[in-house]
């Protein structure tokens, strides 16, 4: 013990003498190097320790470290799906190039490398080389057969930013929430609600460094920020959260409001981000109806379903409608696509997107995916209405609520009939202008005007409630299941997920799958997908499906650009055993690795062929 103490003392003495002998120039260089390390973007993704151990068992420590690093960064390109019913890839590329020329935006080229997976999938080698030859273009058309309507717009990063740091004079700074920062890394501006703290004496027009507040571990085992909104930042070690935001600077911007205005306003842009660590083009209000911004694996999932004209297809968890509209476009808007979601406002969002893209084959319903199957002997009361055009046994509940805020009677507005229905309502109301209005209705309308639109009227009209669908009533079903979303990027924090929560996600998805498998007819197709890297929600679900439903079999997917699935199993300390894929099954699923050179989100797709159900 004494020897150890003498060694520590000697080391301290040597360090002290070294610092004493440093020249002023060396001291200044050391301080600037420390500042350079501080004012940078080099986040470390923090996980629950048990979850981290689980993922290391699944991927290996080196591979999981690469995945964690990739998750903290956005993809360096935007993937655009062209609405082929209204435009073409060539026309969209020409329009985007013209927009970029007029705006003067310059995108540094970053390659989208498809070579890594060519040995494990069926992409043609000539196509891969052709795609690589286009890397000098900032806007390119996808060269994967069948995906020519997909356009890549390249961004760049990470960039080193000079925050004008001087010794004893740190830059003015704005500290934003983690969710705000993740949006900014994808190209958004800094809005007022996202700001947590700010330097003193910040005025409108000041240049500020933008840093991120990421959750930290609490002594009780939880996670939290530990900072009060409105805190004054000084940029010194005495600041709260000073050391925690080292390496968490996402760019530089110009304030649109003073400090007082930032914390007094309730909305609006607070910082105009004009110097970003990652530069990605914004597509807000660009070519509406002609393009849709969507991750490449999500587009592949719609292709894996292989929808055909005239078929009846169900998207069980459809919001926000990206895959729903992709399916409808692949069908040339001929057939029937049922889009269901449990959230009223999310169903409205799907309707708005379908209308924006000019799609008429999509019908939307509010429905909990856990209650998607309706029994044949189920009774219906006088408030139900069968309104499906093909007499397909869909039962929807009409809701008779009071008048809306504008005095129009509440009716269901679904799909492409929304505008017509609304106009008819207005016309009927004008024809009955002298109809007596009760005092109760006047009070309700007054409250709505004062408080804003309520949940059911927030976006204009109600949606149909479905009591479910009969078994075997769909040709194809897509179950893009709610999940832990651990594949979405950029992600700056992952500590909220525990082993227990990950298992609960898997249980929830199995219950949804049990519903989905009943709705697909024999000979049909069922596609399951998630946006997570968790094998318990991916390969373990496939194992459950194949072991539980003997009439299911994994089917090949086209196009196939994702990697193979995980084979094997995982034994947990509590004795629980999680079974994954078996040898020979791994090439029939697609796993998108965020650390691969495809540079996508983490994603998983499994396609099942449904055989005869006679022996159920």
Coordinates of C-alpha atoms in Angstrom, one line a residue:
X1 CA 0.0 0.0 0.0
X2 CA 2.9 2.4 0.9
X3 CA 4.6 1.6 -2.4
X4 CA 1.4 2.4 -4.4
X5 CA 1.2 5.7 -2.5
X6 CA 4.8 6.6 -3.3
X7 CA 4.2 5.8 -7.0
X8 CA 1.1 8.1 -7.1
X9 CA 3.0 10.9 -5.4
X10 CA 5.9 10.6 -7.9
X11 CA 3.5 10.7 -10.8
X12 CA 1.7 13.8 -9.5
X13 CA 5.1 15.5 -8.9
X14 CA 6.2 14.7 -12.5
X15 CA 2.9 16.1 -13.9
X16 CA 3.3 19.3 -11.8
X17 CA 6.9 19.9 -12.9
X18 CA 5.8 19.3 -16.6
X19 CA 3.1 21.9 -16.3
X20 CA 5.5 24.4 -14.6
X21 CA 8.0 24.0 -17.4
X22 CA 5.5 24.6 -20.3
X23 CA 6.2 27.7 -22.4
X24 CA 3.3 30.2 -22.8
X25 CA 3.0 29.1 -26.4
X26 CA 2.7 25.5 -25.4
X27 CA 0.1 26.3 -22.8
X28 CA -2.0 28.3 -25.4
X29 CA -1.8 25.4 -27.8
X30 CA -2.9 22.9 -25.1
X31 CA -5.8 25.1 -24.2
X32 CA -6.9 25.5 -27.9
X33 CA -6.6 21.7 -28.4
X34 CA -8.8 21.2 -25.3
X35 CA -11.3 23.8 -26.7
X36 CA -11.2 22.1 -30.1
X37 CA -12.1 18.7 -28.5
X38 CA -14.9 20.4 -26.4
X39 CA -16.5 22.3 -29.3
X40 CA -17.0 19.3 -31.6
X41 CA -19.5 16.7 -32.4
X42 CA -18.4 13.4 -31.0
X43 CA -21.3 11.9 -29.0
X44 CA -21.2 8.6 -27.1
X45 CA -24.5 6.7 -27.1
X46 CA -25.3 5.6 -23.6
X47 CA -27.3 2.3 -23.1
X48 CA -28.7 0.5 -20.1
X49 CA -25.8 -1.8 -19.1
X50 CA -27.9 -5.0 -19.4
X51 CA -29.2 -4.0 -22.8
X52 CA -25.6 -3.2 -23.9
X53 CA -24.4 -6.7 -22.8
X54 CA -27.3 -8.2 -24.7
X55 CA -26.5 -6.4 -27.9
X56 CA -22.8 -7.2 -27.5
X57 CA -23.7 -10.9 -27.3
X58 CA -25.8 -10.5 -30.5
X59 CA -23.4 -8.5 -32.6
X60 CA -20.0 -8.7 -30.9
X61 CA -18.4 -5.8 -29.1
X62 CA -16.6 -4.2 -32.1
X63 CA -19.7 -4.4 -34.4
X64 CA -22.0 -3.1 -31.7
X65 CA -19.6 -0.1 -31.1
X66 CA -19.8 0.7 -34.8
X67 CA -23.6 0.5 -34.7
X68 CA -23.8 2.8 -31.7
X69 CA -21.6 5.3 -33.4
X70 CA -23.6 5.2 -36.6
X71 CA -26.8 5.7 -34.7
X72 CA -25.6 9.1 -33.4
X73 CA -25.3 10.4 -36.9
X74 CA -27.9 11.0 -39.6
X75 CA -27.6 9.3 -43.0
X76 CA -25.6 11.6 -45.3
X77 CA -28.2 11.5 -48.0
X78 CA -31.9 12.0 -48.4
X79 CA -34.0 9.3 -50.1
X80 CA -37.0 10.6 -52.1
X81 CA -39.8 8.5 -53.5
X82 CA -41.2 10.0 -56.6
X83 CA -45.0 9.8 -57.1
X84 CA -45.0 8.1 -60.5
X85 CA -48.7 8.8 -61.0
X86 CA -47.9 12.5 -61.2
X87 CA -44.2 12.7 -62.3
X88 CA -41.1 10.9 -63.2
X89 CA -37.6 10.6 -61.7
X90 CA -36.0 12.5 -64.5
X91 CA -38.5 15.4 -64.2
X92 CA -38.1 15.5 -60.4
X93 CA -34.3 15.5 -60.7
X94 CA -34.5 18.4 -63.2
X95 CA -36.8 20.4 -60.9
X96 CA -34.6 19.8 -57.8
X97 CA -31.5 20.8 -59.7
X98 CA -33.2 24.0 -60.7
X99 CA -34.3 24.7 -57.1
X100 CA -30.8 24.1 -55.9
X101 CA -29.3 26.4 -58.5
X102 CA -31.7 29.2 -57.5
X103 CA -31.2 28.7 -53.8
X104 CA -27.4 28.5 -54.3
X105 CA -27.2 25.5 -52.1
X106 CA -24.0 23.4 -52.4
X107 CA -24.0 19.8 -51.3
X108 CA -20.7 18.0 -50.8
X109 CA -20.8 14.6 -52.4
X110 CA -20.9 11.6 -50.2
X111 CA -21.1 8.2 -51.8
X112 CA -24.0 5.7 -51.4
X113 CA -22.1 2.5 -51.5
X114 CA -24.0 -0.6 -52.4
X115 CA -20.9 -2.8 -52.8
X116 CA -20.7 -4.2 -49.3
X117 CA -23.7 -6.5 -49.5
X118 CA -23.3 -7.6 -53.1
X119 CA -22.0 -11.0 -52.1
X120 CA -25.0 -11.8 -49.9
X121 CA -27.8 -10.6 -52.1
X122 CA -29.1 -10.7 -55.6
X123 CA -28.2 -7.2 -56.8
X124 CA -26.6 -7.3 -60.2
X125 CA -22.9 -6.4 -60.1
X126 CA -23.2 -4.2 -63.2
X127 CA -25.9 -2.2 -61.4
X128 CA -23.7 -1.7 -58.4
X129 CA -20.8 -0.4 -60.5
X130 CA -23.2 1.9 -62.4
X131 CA -24.6 3.3 -59.1
X132 CA -21.0 3.9 -57.9
X133 CA -20.2 5.7 -61.2
X134 CA -22.9 8.3 -60.4
X135 CA -21.4 9.3 -57.0
X136 CA -20.0 12.6 -58.5
X137 CA -23.6 13.8 -58.9
X138 CA -25.4 15.4 -56.0
X139 CA -28.8 14.2 -57.2
X140 CA -29.0 10.7 -58.6
X141 CA -31.5 8.1 -59.6
X142 CA -31.4 4.7 -57.9
X143 CA -30.0 2.0 -60.1
X144 CA -31.6 -0.9 -58.3
X145 CA -34.0 -2.7 -60.7
X146 CA -37.6 -1.7 -59.9
X147 CA -36.5 1.3 -57.8
X148 CA -35.8 3.7 -60.5
X149 CA -38.4 6.0 -59.1
X150 CA -36.2 6.6 -56.0
X151 CA -34.0 9.6 -56.0
X152 CA -31.0 10.2 -53.8
X153 CA -30.0 13.8 -52.8
X154 CA -26.7 13.8 -51.0
X155 CA -25.6 15.9 -48.1
X156 CA -22.3 15.9 -46.2
X157 CA -20.7 15.8 -42.8
X158 CA -19.5 15.7 -40.2
X159 CA -17.9 19.1 -40.6
X160 CA -15.5 20.8 -38.3
X161 CA -16.9 24.2 -37.2
X162 CA -14.9 27.1 -35.9
X163 CA -16.9 28.5 -32.9
X164 CA -14.5 31.5 -32.5
X165 CA -13.3 30.3 -29.1
X166 CA -10.7 32.5 -27.3
X167 CA -9.2 31.8 -23.9
X168 CA -11.4 33.3 -21.2
X169 CA -14.0 34.3 -23.8
X170 CA -16.2 31.3 -24.7
X171 CA -18.7 31.8 -27.5
X172 CA -22.3 32.7 -26.8
X173 CA -24.2 29.5 -26.6
X174 CA -27.7 28.0 -26.8
X175 CA -28.4 24.6 -25.2
X176 CA -31.2 22.6 -26.8
X177 CA -33.1 19.5 -25.8
X178 CA -32.1 16.1 -27.2
X179 CA -35.1 15.7 -29.4
X180 CA -34.7 19.2 -30.8
X181 CA -31.0 18.4 -31.6
X182 CA -31.9 15.2 -33.3
X183 CA -34.3 17.1 -35.6
X184 CA -31.7 19.8 -36.2
X185 CA -29.2 17.1 -37.3
X186 CA -31.8 16.0 -39.9
X187 CA -32.0 19.5 -41.3
X188 CA -34.5 21.4 -39.1
X189 CA -34.2 24.8 -37.5
X190 CA -34.0 25.4 -33.7
X191 CA -37.5 26.3 -32.5
X192 CA -38.4 28.1 -29.3
X193 CA -39.8 25.1 -27.4
X194 CA -36.5 23.1 -27.9
X195 CA -34.3 25.6 -26.1
X196 CA -33.3 24.6 -22.5
X197 CA -30.7 27.3 -21.6
X198 CA -28.9 30.3 -23.1
X199 CA -25.9 32.6 -22.5
X200 CA -26.7 35.9 -20.9
X201 CA -26.9 39.1 -23.1
X202 CA -27.9 37.2 -26.2
X203 CA -29.6 39.6 -28.6
X204 CA -31.4 39.1 -31.9
X205 CA -28.8 38.6 -34.6
X206 CA -26.1 37.2 -32.4
X207 CA -24.0 34.2 -33.6
X208 CA -24.3 31.4 -31.1
X209 CA -22.9 27.9 -30.7
X210 CA -25.6 25.3 -30.4
X211 CA -25.1 22.4 -28.0
X212 CA -27.2 19.5 -26.7
X213 CA -28.4 18.5 -23.3
X214 CA -28.5 14.7 -23.2
X215 CA -29.9 12.7 -20.3
X216 CA -27.5 11.7 -17.6
X217 CA -27.7 8.9 -15.0
X218 CA -29.2 9.7 -11.6
X219 CA -28.1 8.1 -8.3
X220 CA -31.4 6.3 -8.0
X221 CA -30.7 4.5 -11.3
X222 CA -32.9 6.7 -13.5
X223 CA -32.0 9.2 -16.2
X224 CA -32.7 12.9 -16.4
X225 CA -31.4 16.3 -17.4
X226 CA -30.8 18.0 -14.1
X227 CA -31.1 21.4 -15.6
X228 CA -33.8 24.0 -15.4
X229 CA -35.2 25.6 -18.5
X230 CA -34.0 29.2 -18.6
X231 CA -30.6 28.6 -17.0
X232 CA -27.9 31.1 -17.8
X233 CA -24.9 29.6 -19.5
X234 CA -21.4 31.1 -19.0
X235 CA -19.3 28.6 -20.9
X236 CA -17.1 28.0 -17.8
X237 CA -16.6 24.9 -15.7
X238 CA -18.9 26.4 -13.1
X239 CA -21.8 26.1 -15.5
X240 CA -24.3 23.4 -14.8
X241 CA -23.9 20.8 -17.5
X242 CA -20.6 22.2 -18.7
X243 CA -18.6 18.9 -18.9
X244 CA -21.6 16.8 -19.9
X245 CA -22.0 18.7 -23.2
X246 CA -18.3 18.2 -24.3
X247 CA -18.3 17.0 -27.8
X248 CA -22.1 17.7 -28.2
X249 CA -22.0 20.8 -30.4
X250 CA -24.2 20.5 -33.5
X251 CA -23.5 23.7 -35.3
X252 CA -23.6 27.5 -35.3
X253 CA -26.6 29.8 -36.0
X254 CA -28.0 33.3 -35.8
X255 CA -30.5 34.1 -33.1
X256 CA -33.9 35.3 -34.3
X257 CA -34.9 36.5 -30.8
X258 CA -33.2 37.9 -27.8
X259 CA -32.7 35.8 -24.7
X260 CA -35.8 37.4 -23.1
X261 CA -37.8 36.8 -26.3
X262 CA -36.7 33.1 -26.5
X263 CA -38.1 32.3 -23.1
X264 CA -41.1 34.5 -23.4
X265 CA -42.4 33.2 -26.8
X266 CA -44.3 30.0 -27.2
X267 CA -43.4 29.2 -30.8
X268 CA -41.4 30.2 -33.8
X269 CA -37.8 29.8 -34.9
X270 CA -35.3 30.8 -32.2
X271 CA -32.0 30.1 -34.1
X272 CA -31.4 30.0 -37.8
X273 CA -28.9 27.2 -38.3
X274 CA -26.5 28.4 -41.0
X275 CA -23.4 26.4 -40.2
X276 CA -24.2 22.8 -39.4
X277 CA -22.2 19.7 -38.5
X278 CA -24.3 17.8 -41.0
X279 CA -25.6 19.5 -44.0
X280 CA -28.7 17.9 -45.4
X281 CA -31.1 19.5 -47.9
X282 CA -34.6 20.5 -46.6
X283 CA -37.6 19.4 -48.6
X284 CA -40.2 21.4 -46.7
X285 CA -42.9 22.5 -49.1
X286 CA -40.8 21.3 -52.1
X287 CA -42.7 19.6 -55.0
X288 CA -45.7 18.7 -52.8
X289 CA -47.6 15.8 -54.3
X290 CA -44.8 14.8 -56.6
X291 CA -42.3 13.6 -54.0
X292 CA -42.3 12.0 -50.6
X293 CA -39.2 11.9 -48.3
X294 CA -38.9 8.2 -47.0
X295 CA -36.1 6.0 -45.7
X296 CA -34.9 3.4 -48.3
X297 CA -35.7 0.3 -46.1
X298 CA -39.3 1.5 -45.8
X299 CA -39.6 1.7 -49.6
X300 CA -38.1 -1.8 -49.8
X301 CA -40.7 -3.1 -47.3
X302 CA -43.5 -1.9 -49.6
X303 CA -41.8 -3.7 -52.5
X304 CA -41.4 -6.9 -50.5
X305 CA -45.2 -7.0 -50.1
X306 CA -45.3 -7.1 -54.0
X307 CA -48.8 -5.5 -54.3
X308 CA -50.7 -6.2 -57.5
X309 CA -53.5 -4.2 -59.2
X310 CA -57.0 -5.0 -58.0
X311 CA -55.9 -6.7 -54.8
X312 CA -57.2 -5.9 -51.3
X313 CA -54.4 -5.0 -49.0
X314 CA -54.3 -4.1 -45.3
X315 CA -51.7 -1.8 -43.7
X316 CA -52.3 -2.6 -40.0
X317 CA -50.3 0.2 -38.3
X318 CA -50.4 2.7 -41.2
X319 CA -49.5 6.0 -39.7
X320 CA -48.0 8.3 -40.9
X321 CA -48.9 6.7 -44.3
X322 CA -45.6 6.5 -46.1
X323 CA -45.8 2.7 -46.7
X324 CA -49.5 3.0 -47.4
X325 CA -49.1 5.4 -50.2
X326 CA -46.1 3.6 -51.5
X327 CA -48.3 0.4 -51.8
X328 CA -51.0 2.3 -53.5
X329 CA -48.6 3.8 -56.1
X330 CA -47.1 0.4 -56.8
X331 CA -50.7 -0.8 -57.5
X332 CA -51.2 2.2 -59.9
X333 CA -54.0 3.3 -57.6
X334 CA -56.1 0.3 -58.8
X335 CA -57.4 -1.9 -56.0
X336 CA -58.1 -1.3 -52.4
X337 CA -55.7 -0.4 -49.7
X338 CA -57.1 -0.3 -46.1
X339 CA -55.0 1.9 -43.8
X340 CA -55.7 1.4 -40.1
X341 CA -54.3 3.1 -37.0
X342 CA -55.4 3.5 -33.4
X343 CA -54.9 7.2 -33.3
X344 CA -57.6 9.5 -34.7
X345 CA -55.3 12.4 -35.7
X346 CA -52.8 10.0 -37.3
X347 CA -55.6 8.6 -39.4
X348 CA -56.3 12.2 -40.5
X349 CA -52.7 12.6 -41.4
X350 CA -52.9 9.5 -43.6
X351 CA -55.9 11.0 -45.4
X352 CA -54.1 14.3 -45.9
X353 CA -51.1 12.5 -47.4
X354 CA -53.2 10.4 -49.7
X355 CA -55.1 13.5 -50.9
X356 CA -51.8 15.4 -51.5
X357 CA -50.5 12.5 -53.6
X358 CA -53.8 12.2 -55.5
X359 CA -54.5 8.6 -54.4
X360 CA -58.1 7.4 -54.4
X361 CA -57.7 3.7 -53.6
X362 CA -56.9 4.2 -49.9
X363 CA -59.6 3.9 -47.2
X364 CA -58.7 4.8 -43.7
X365 CA -60.1 3.5 -40.4
X366 CA -59.4 4.1 -36.7
X367 CA -58.7 0.6 -35.3
X368 CA -56.5 -0.9 -32.7
X369 CA -54.3 -3.6 -34.3
X370 CA -54.9 -5.9 -31.4
X371 CA -58.6 -5.9 -32.2
X372 CA -58.2 -6.2 -36.0
X373 CA -60.0 -9.5 -36.4
X374 CA -63.8 -9.5 -36.2
X375 CA -65.6 -12.7 -35.4
X376 CA -68.2 -13.9 -38.0
X377 CA -70.9 -14.3 -35.4
X378 CA -70.3 -10.8 -33.9
X379 CA -73.5 -8.8 -33.5
X380 CA -73.8 -5.2 -34.6
X381 CA -76.2 -2.6 -33.4
X382 CA -78.2 0.1 -35.2
X383 CA -75.3 2.5 -34.9
X384 CA -73.0 0.5 -37.2
X385 CA -72.8 0.9 -40.9
X386 CA -71.4 -1.4 -43.6
X387 CA -69.8 1.0 -46.0
X388 CA -67.2 -0.9 -47.9
X389 CA -67.7 -0.6 -51.7
X390 CA -66.9 -4.3 -52.3
X391 CA -69.2 -5.7 -49.6
X392 CA -66.1 -7.0 -47.8
X393 CA -67.6 -7.3 -44.3
X394 CA -65.9 -4.2 -42.9
X395 CA -68.1 -2.8 -40.2
X396 CA -67.6 0.9 -39.3
X397 CA -69.2 2.7 -36.5
X398 CA -70.8 6.1 -37.3
X399 CA -70.4 8.6 -34.5
X400 CA -73.2 11.1 -34.0
X401 CA -71.6 14.0 -32.2
X402 CA -72.7 17.5 -31.8
X403 CA -71.9 20.2 -34.4
X404 CA -68.4 21.2 -35.1
X405 CA -66.9 24.5 -34.3
X406 CA -68.0 26.0 -37.6
X407 CA -71.6 24.8 -37.2
X408 CA -71.3 22.0 -39.7
X409 CA -72.8 18.7 -38.6
X410 CA -70.3 16.0 -37.8
X411 CA -69.9 13.5 -40.6
X412 CA -67.2 11.0 -41.5
X413 CA -64.7 12.2 -44.1
X414 CA -62.7 9.3 -45.5
X415 CA -60.1 9.1 -48.2
X416 CA -60.7 10.8 -51.5
X417 CA -64.3 11.7 -50.7
X418 CA -63.3 14.3 -48.0
X419 CA -63.7 17.4 -50.1
X420 CA -67.0 16.4 -51.7
X421 CA -68.5 15.4 -48.3
X422 CA -67.4 18.7 -46.7
X423 CA -68.9 20.8 -49.6
X424 CA -72.2 18.9 -49.3
X425 CA -72.2 19.6 -45.6
X426 CA -71.6 23.3 -46.1
X427 CA -74.3 23.4 -48.8
X428 CA -76.9 21.7 -46.5
X429 CA -76.1 24.0 -43.7
X430 CA -76.6 27.1 -45.9
X431 CA -80.0 25.7 -46.9
X432 CA -81.0 25.5 -43.2
X433 CA -79.6 28.7 -41.9
X434 CA -82.7 29.4 -39.9
X435 CA -82.3 26.1 -37.9
X436 CA -82.6 26.8 -34.2
X437 CA -79.4 26.6 -32.3
X438 CA -79.6 25.6 -28.7
X439 CA -77.9 27.5 -25.9
X440 CA -75.8 24.4 -25.1
X441 CA -74.5 24.4 -28.7
X442 CA -73.7 28.1 -28.4
X443 CA -71.7 27.4 -25.2
X444 CA -69.8 24.5 -26.9
X445 CA -68.9 26.6 -29.9
X446 CA -67.8 29.5 -27.6
X447 CA -65.5 27.1 -25.7
X448 CA -64.1 25.7 -29.0
X449 CA -63.3 29.2 -30.2
X450 CA -61.6 30.1 -26.9
X451 CA -59.7 26.8 -26.4
X452 CA -59.0 25.8 -30.0
X453 CA -60.2 22.7 -31.8
X454 CA -60.7 19.6 -29.8
X455 CA -59.2 16.2 -30.5
X456 CA -62.0 15.0 -32.7
X457 CA -62.2 18.3 -34.7
X458 CA -58.5 19.3 -34.7
X459 CA -57.9 18.6 -38.3
X460 CA -61.4 18.8 -39.8
X461 CA -63.8 15.9 -39.4
X462 CA -64.0 12.5 -37.8
X463 CA -62.7 9.2 -39.1
X464 CA -64.5 5.9 -39.3
X465 CA -64.2 3.5 -36.4
X466 CA -63.8 -0.1 -37.5
X467 CA -64.9 -3.1 -35.5
X468 CA -62.4 -5.2 -37.4
X469 CA -62.2 -7.4 -40.4
X470 CA -63.3 -11.0 -41.1
X471 CA -60.6 -13.7 -41.2
X472 CA -59.0 -14.4 -44.6
X473 CA -60.3 -11.2 -46.1
X474 CA -57.1 -9.7 -47.5
X475 CA -54.7 -10.7 -50.2
X476 CA -51.8 -9.2 -48.5
X477 CA -51.1 -7.6 -45.1
X478 CA -48.3 -5.3 -44.0
X479 CA -47.6 -5.3 -40.3
X480 CA -45.0 -2.5 -39.7
X481 CA -45.2 -3.0 -36.0
X482 CA -44.7 -0.4 -33.3
X483 CA -41.3 -1.1 -31.8
X484 CA -38.5 0.2 -29.7
X485 CA -37.3 2.2 -32.7
X486 CA -33.7 1.6 -31.8
X487 CA -32.7 1.8 -35.5
X488 CA -33.8 5.4 -36.0
X489 CA -31.0 7.9 -36.4
X490 CA -29.7 10.3 -35.4
X491 CA -30.1 9.1 -31.8
X492 CA -28.3 10.7 -28.9
X493 CA -29.7 8.6 -26.1
X494 CA -30.8 5.0 -25.7
X495 CA -30.7 4.5 -21.9
X496 CA -34.5 4.4 -21.4
X497 CA -34.8 0.9 -22.8
X498 CA -34.3 -2.0 -20.4
X499 CA -34.3 -5.8 -21.0
X500 CA -37.8 -5.9 -19.6
X501 CA -39.1 -3.2 -21.9
X502 CA -37.5 -4.9 -24.9
X503 CA -39.2 -8.2 -24.0
X504 CA -42.5 -6.4 -23.6
X505 CA -42.1 -4.9 -27.1
X506 CA -41.7 -8.5 -28.4
X507 CA -44.8 -9.7 -26.6
X508 CA -46.9 -6.8 -28.0
X509 CA -45.7 -7.6 -31.5
X510 CA -46.5 -11.3 -31.2
X511 CA -50.1 -10.3 -30.2
X512 CA -50.4 -8.1 -33.3
X513 CA -48.9 -10.8 -35.5
X514 CA -51.5 -13.3 -34.2
X515 CA -54.2 -10.9 -35.5
X516 CA -52.4 -10.3 -38.8
X517 CA -52.0 -13.9 -39.7
X518 CA -55.7 -14.5 -39.4
X519 CA -56.5 -11.7 -41.8
X520 CA -54.4 -13.0 -44.7
X521 CA -56.2 -15.5 -47.0
X522 CA -54.5 -18.8 -47.9
X523 CA -52.1 -18.1 -50.8
X524 CA -51.6 -14.6 -49.6
X525 CA -48.6 -12.7 -48.3
X526 CA -47.8 -11.2 -44.9
X527 CA -44.8 -8.8 -44.5
X528 CA -43.5 -7.9 -41.0
X529 CA -41.1 -5.0 -40.5
X530 CA -39.6 -2.9 -37.7
X531 CA -37.2 0.0 -37.4
X532 CA -35.2 -1.5 -34.5
X533 CA -31.8 -3.3 -34.1
X534 CA -33.3 -5.5 -31.3
X535 CA -33.2 -9.2 -32.3
X536 CA -36.0 -9.9 -29.8
X537 CA -38.4 -7.9 -32.0
X538 CA -37.0 -9.1 -35.3
X539 CA -35.5 -12.6 -35.6
X540 CA -37.3 -13.8 -32.4
X541 CA -40.6 -12.8 -33.9
X542 CA -39.8 -14.8 -37.1
X543 CA -38.9 -17.8 -34.9
X544 CA -42.2 -17.5 -33.1
X545 CA -44.2 -17.1 -36.3
X546 CA -42.7 -20.2 -38.0
X547 CA -43.0 -22.4 -34.9
X548 CA -46.5 -21.3 -34.1
X549 CA -48.1 -21.3 -37.6
X550 CA -47.0 -24.3 -39.6
X551 CA -48.7 -22.9 -42.7
X552 CA -46.3 -20.0 -42.8
X553 CA -43.0 -20.1 -44.6
X554 CA -40.3 -17.4 -45.3
X555 CA -40.5 -16.2 -48.9
X556 CA -37.7 -14.5 -51.0
X557 CA -37.8 -10.7 -51.1
X558 CA -37.1 -8.5 -54.2
X559 CA -35.2 -6.3 -54.3
X560 CA -32.8 -7.6 -51.7
X561 CA -30.1 -5.1 -50.6
X562 CA -30.2 -5.7 -46.8
X563 CA -27.9 -8.1 -45.0
X564 CA -28.7 -11.5 -43.5
X565 CA -30.5 -12.0 -40.3
X566 CA -29.0 -13.3 -37.0
X567 CA -28.8 -17.1 -36.5
X568 CA -28.7 -18.7 -33.1
X569 CA -30.1 -17.9 -29.6
X570 CA -29.4 -15.8 -26.5
X571 CA -29.5 -17.0 -23.0
X572 CA -30.2 -14.4 -20.3
X573 CA -28.9 -14.4 -16.7
X574 CA -32.5 -15.1 -15.5
X575 CA -32.7 -18.3 -17.5
X576 CA -34.8 -16.9 -20.3
X577 CA -33.8 -18.2 -23.7
X578 CA -34.5 -16.2 -26.9
X579 CA -34.5 -18.2 -30.1
X580 CA -33.5 -16.5 -33.4
X581 CA -33.2 -17.8 -36.9
X582 CA -31.9 -21.3 -37.9
X583 CA -29.3 -22.0 -40.5
X584 CA -30.7 -21.4 -44.0
X585 CA -33.3 -18.9 -42.9
X586 CA -30.9 -15.9 -42.5
X587 CA -30.8 -15.1 -46.3
X588 CA -34.6 -15.0 -46.5
X589 CA -34.9 -11.9 -44.3
X590 CA -33.4 -8.4 -44.7
X591 CA -31.6 -6.7 -41.9
X592 CA -30.4 -3.1 -42.6
X593 CA -27.4 -2.3 -40.5
X594 CA -26.9 1.4 -39.7
X595 CA -23.2 1.0 -39.6
X596 CA -23.0 -0.5 -43.1
X597 CA -22.0 1.6 -46.1
X598 CA -25.6 1.6 -47.2
X599 CA -25.9 4.3 -44.5
X600 CA -29.6 3.6 -43.8
X601 CA -31.6 3.4 -40.6
X602 CA -31.6 0.2 -38.7
X603 CA -34.5 -1.9 -40.1
X604 CA -35.8 -5.4 -40.5
X605 CA -38.1 -7.1 -43.0
X606 CA -39.5 -10.6 -43.1
X607 CA -41.9 -11.9 -45.8
X608 CA -44.2 -14.8 -45.1
X609 CA -46.0 -16.9 -47.7
X610 CA -49.4 -18.1 -46.3
X611 CA -50.2 -21.8 -47.1
X612 CA -53.5 -23.7 -46.6
X613 CA -55.0 -23.1 -43.2
X614 CA -57.1 -26.3 -43.3
X615 CA -55.2 -27.9 -40.4
X616 CA -55.3 -25.0 -38.0

